[in-house]
Amino acid sequence: MIKIFNTITKNHEETENLGFKFSKQISKGDIITLNGDLGSGKTTFVKGVLKGLSYTEEVTSPTYTLINEYNALYNIIHIDCYREKKIDRWLNIGLLDYFETDGIFFIEWAENIKDLLPKKTIDLFFHILNSNDRLIKYNE
Ligand code: ADP
Ligand code: MG
């Protein structure tokens, strides 16, 4: 049961705080998709999730690495499909093996790998309202 949406955040700290709260509501094996334009706050939200799971080291965007894994209170796997649309490439880097683990998955631009997703996802939507306001929604 996800309780924190719909919310408007007014700066990146508020989006991180929302991620922090969200981290208390997830379970092993969850696959969360983060949908919205570049700069809408998806990665910022994941930073907050990791804070909420007692991860104190640096969290960076997986834009170029494609997959970042964090050994936090849960194993968090942060995936960014923006730059790579080729399914073969995702298969070659072992994406399906990640889904066999008991991690929790946060996926940006998940539509690019939608045929590889093994189960129902929790979908969050990020909207840019203006330079600082973001509307963050959860559609059940
Ligand atoms: P995405 O992963 O969706 O491309 P990022 O989280 O990497 O987006 O970047 C969001 C950018 O928007 C950052 O530069 C951040 O400082 C800025 N920003 C401005 N207002 C907000 C807000 N309310 N929430 C999140 N980020 C914001
Ligand atoms: Mg991002």
Coordinates of C-alpha atoms and ligand atoms in Angstrom, one line a residue:
M1 CA 0.0 0.0 0.0
I2 CA 1.6 3.2 -1.2
K3 CA 0.5 6.3 0.8
I4 CA 2.6 9.2 -0.3
F5 CA 1.2 10.3 -3.7
N6 CA 0.1 12.6 -5.3
T7 CA 2.6 15.2 -4.1
I8 CA 4.1 18.5 -5.5
T9 CA 7.7 19.0 -4.4
K10 CA 9.2 22.5 -4.6
N11 CA 12.9 21.6 -4.7
H12 CA 15.2 18.6 -4.9
E13 CA 15.4 18.1 -1.2
E14 CA 11.6 17.6 -1.1
T15 CA 11.8 15.0 -3.8
E16 CA 14.6 13.3 -1.9
N17 CA 12.4 13.4 1.2
L18 CA 9.6 11.8 -0.7
G19 CA 12.0 9.0 -1.8
F20 CA 13.0 8.6 1.8
K21 CA 9.4 8.1 2.9
F22 CA 8.8 5.8 -0.1
S23 CA 11.7 3.6 1.0
K24 CA 9.7 2.6 4.1
Q25 CA 6.9 1.2 1.9
I26 CA 8.8 -1.2 -0.4
S27 CA 9.6 -4.9 -0.2
K28 CA 12.2 -7.3 -1.6
G29 CA 11.4 -8.1 -5.3
D30 CA 9.5 -4.9 -6.0
I31 CA 10.1 -3.4 -9.4
I32 CA 9.4 0.4 -9.4
T33 CA 9.3 2.2 -12.7
L34 CA 10.1 6.0 -12.7
N35 CA 8.4 7.7 -15.6
G36 CA 8.9 11.3 -16.7
D37 CA 11.0 13.7 -18.8
L38 CA 14.7 14.3 -18.3
G39 CA 15.2 16.5 -15.2
S40 CA 11.9 15.6 -13.7
G41 CA 13.5 14.2 -10.5
K42 CA 13.6 10.4 -11.0
T43 CA 17.3 10.0 -10.0
T44 CA 16.9 12.5 -7.1
F45 CA 14.0 10.4 -5.8
V46 CA 16.2 7.3 -5.8
K47 CA 18.9 9.2 -3.9
G48 CA 16.3 9.7 -1.2
V49 CA 15.3 6.1 -1.2
L50 CA 18.9 5.1 -0.6
K51 CA 19.2 7.6 2.3
G52 CA 16.1 6.0 3.8
L53 CA 17.8 2.6 3.5
S54 CA 20.8 3.9 5.5
Y55 CA 23.1 4.2 2.4
T56 CA 25.6 7.0 3.2
E57 CA 27.9 6.9 0.2
E58 CA 27.6 8.7 -3.1
V59 CA 24.7 7.9 -5.4
T60 CA 25.1 8.7 -9.1
S61 CA 22.9 8.4 -12.1
P62 CA 23.2 5.2 -14.0
T63 CA 22.9 7.1 -17.3
Y64 CA 26.2 5.7 -18.6
T65 CA 26.8 2.7 -16.4
L66 CA 23.2 1.5 -17.2
I67 CA 22.9 -0.4 -13.9
N68 CA 24.1 0.7 -10.4
E69 CA 23.8 -1.6 -7.5
Y70 CA 23.8 -0.5 -3.9
N71 CA 24.2 -2.6 -0.8
A72 CA 21.9 -0.7 1.4
L73 CA 19.4 -2.2 4.0
Y74 CA 18.0 -3.8 0.9
N75 CA 20.0 -4.5 -2.3
I76 CA 18.9 -1.7 -4.5
I77 CA 19.4 -2.0 -8.3
H78 CA 19.0 1.3 -10.1
I79 CA 18.7 1.0 -13.9
D80 CA 18.5 3.7 -16.6
C81 CA 17.3 2.6 -20.0
Y82 CA 17.4 6.0 -21.6
R83 CA 20.5 5.5 -23.7
E84 CA 20.1 1.8 -24.5
K85 CA 17.1 0.6 -26.3
K86 CA 18.6 -2.6 -27.7
I87 CA 17.2 -5.6 -25.9
D88 CA 20.2 -7.7 -26.9
R89 CA 22.5 -5.4 -25.1
W90 CA 20.4 -5.7 -21.9
L91 CA 20.5 -9.5 -22.2
N92 CA 24.3 -9.4 -22.7
I93 CA 24.9 -7.4 -19.6
G94 CA 22.8 -9.9 -17.6
L95 CA 19.7 -7.9 -16.8
L96 CA 17.7 -11.1 -16.4
D97 CA 20.2 -12.4 -13.8
Y98 CA 19.6 -9.2 -11.7
F99 CA 15.8 -10.0 -11.7
E100 CA 16.6 -13.4 -10.2
T101 CA 18.1 -11.8 -7.1
D102 CA 16.1 -10.5 -4.1
G103 CA 16.9 -6.9 -4.8
I104 CA 14.5 -4.0 -5.2
F105 CA 14.6 -2.4 -8.7
F106 CA 14.2 1.3 -9.7
I107 CA 14.0 1.6 -13.4
E108 CA 14.1 4.9 -15.4
W109 CA 12.8 4.7 -19.0
A110 CA 11.5 1.1 -18.4
E111 CA 9.4 1.2 -21.5
N112 CA 12.6 0.4 -23.4
I113 CA 12.9 -3.0 -21.7
K114 CA 9.2 -3.6 -21.0
D115 CA 9.3 -7.1 -22.6
L116 CA 12.0 -8.2 -20.1
L117 CA 10.2 -7.2 -16.9
P118 CA 9.3 -10.3 -15.0
K119 CA 6.4 -9.1 -13.0
K120 CA 3.9 -6.4 -12.3
T121 CA 5.6 -3.1 -11.6
I122 CA 4.8 -0.2 -9.3
D123 CA 4.7 2.8 -11.6
L124 CA 5.5 6.4 -10.4
F125 CA 5.1 9.4 -12.7
F126 CA 7.1 12.6 -12.5
H127 CA 5.9 15.8 -14.1
I128 CA 7.8 19.0 -14.5
L129 CA 5.3 21.8 -13.6
N130 CA 7.9 24.6 -13.8
S131 CA 11.6 25.1 -13.1
N132 CA 11.3 24.0 -9.5
D133 CA 7.9 22.3 -9.0
R134 CA 7.5 18.6 -9.7
L135 CA 4.2 16.6 -9.5
I136 CA 4.9 13.1 -8.4
K137 CA 2.1 10.6 -8.9
Y138 CA 1.4 7.0 -8.1
N139 CA -1.4 5.4 -10.2
E140 CA -2.7 2.3 -8.7
Ligands
ADP1 P1 15.9 12.7 -13.9 O1 16.5 11.5 -13.3 O2 14.4 12.6 -13.9 O3 16.4 13.0 -15.3 P2 17.3 14.2 -11.9 O4 16.8 13.8 -10.6 O5 18.6 13.7 -12.4 O6 16.2 14.0 -13.0 O7 17.4 15.8 -12.0 C1 16.4 16.7 -11.6 C2 17.0 18.1 -11.8 O8 15.9 19.0 -11.5 C3 18.1 18.4 -10.8 O9 19.0 19.3 -11.5 C4 17.4 19.2 -9.7 O10 18.2 20.0 -9.0 C5 16.3 19.9 -10.4 N1 15.1 20.1 -9.6 C6 14.5 21.3 -9.5 N2 13.4 21.2 -8.7 C7 13.3 19.9 -8.4 C8 12.4 19.1 -7.6 N3 11.3 19.7 -7.0 N4 12.6 17.8 -7.5 C9 13.7 17.2 -8.0 N5 14.6 17.9 -8.8 C10 14.4 19.2 -8.9
MG2 MG 17.9 10.1 -14.1

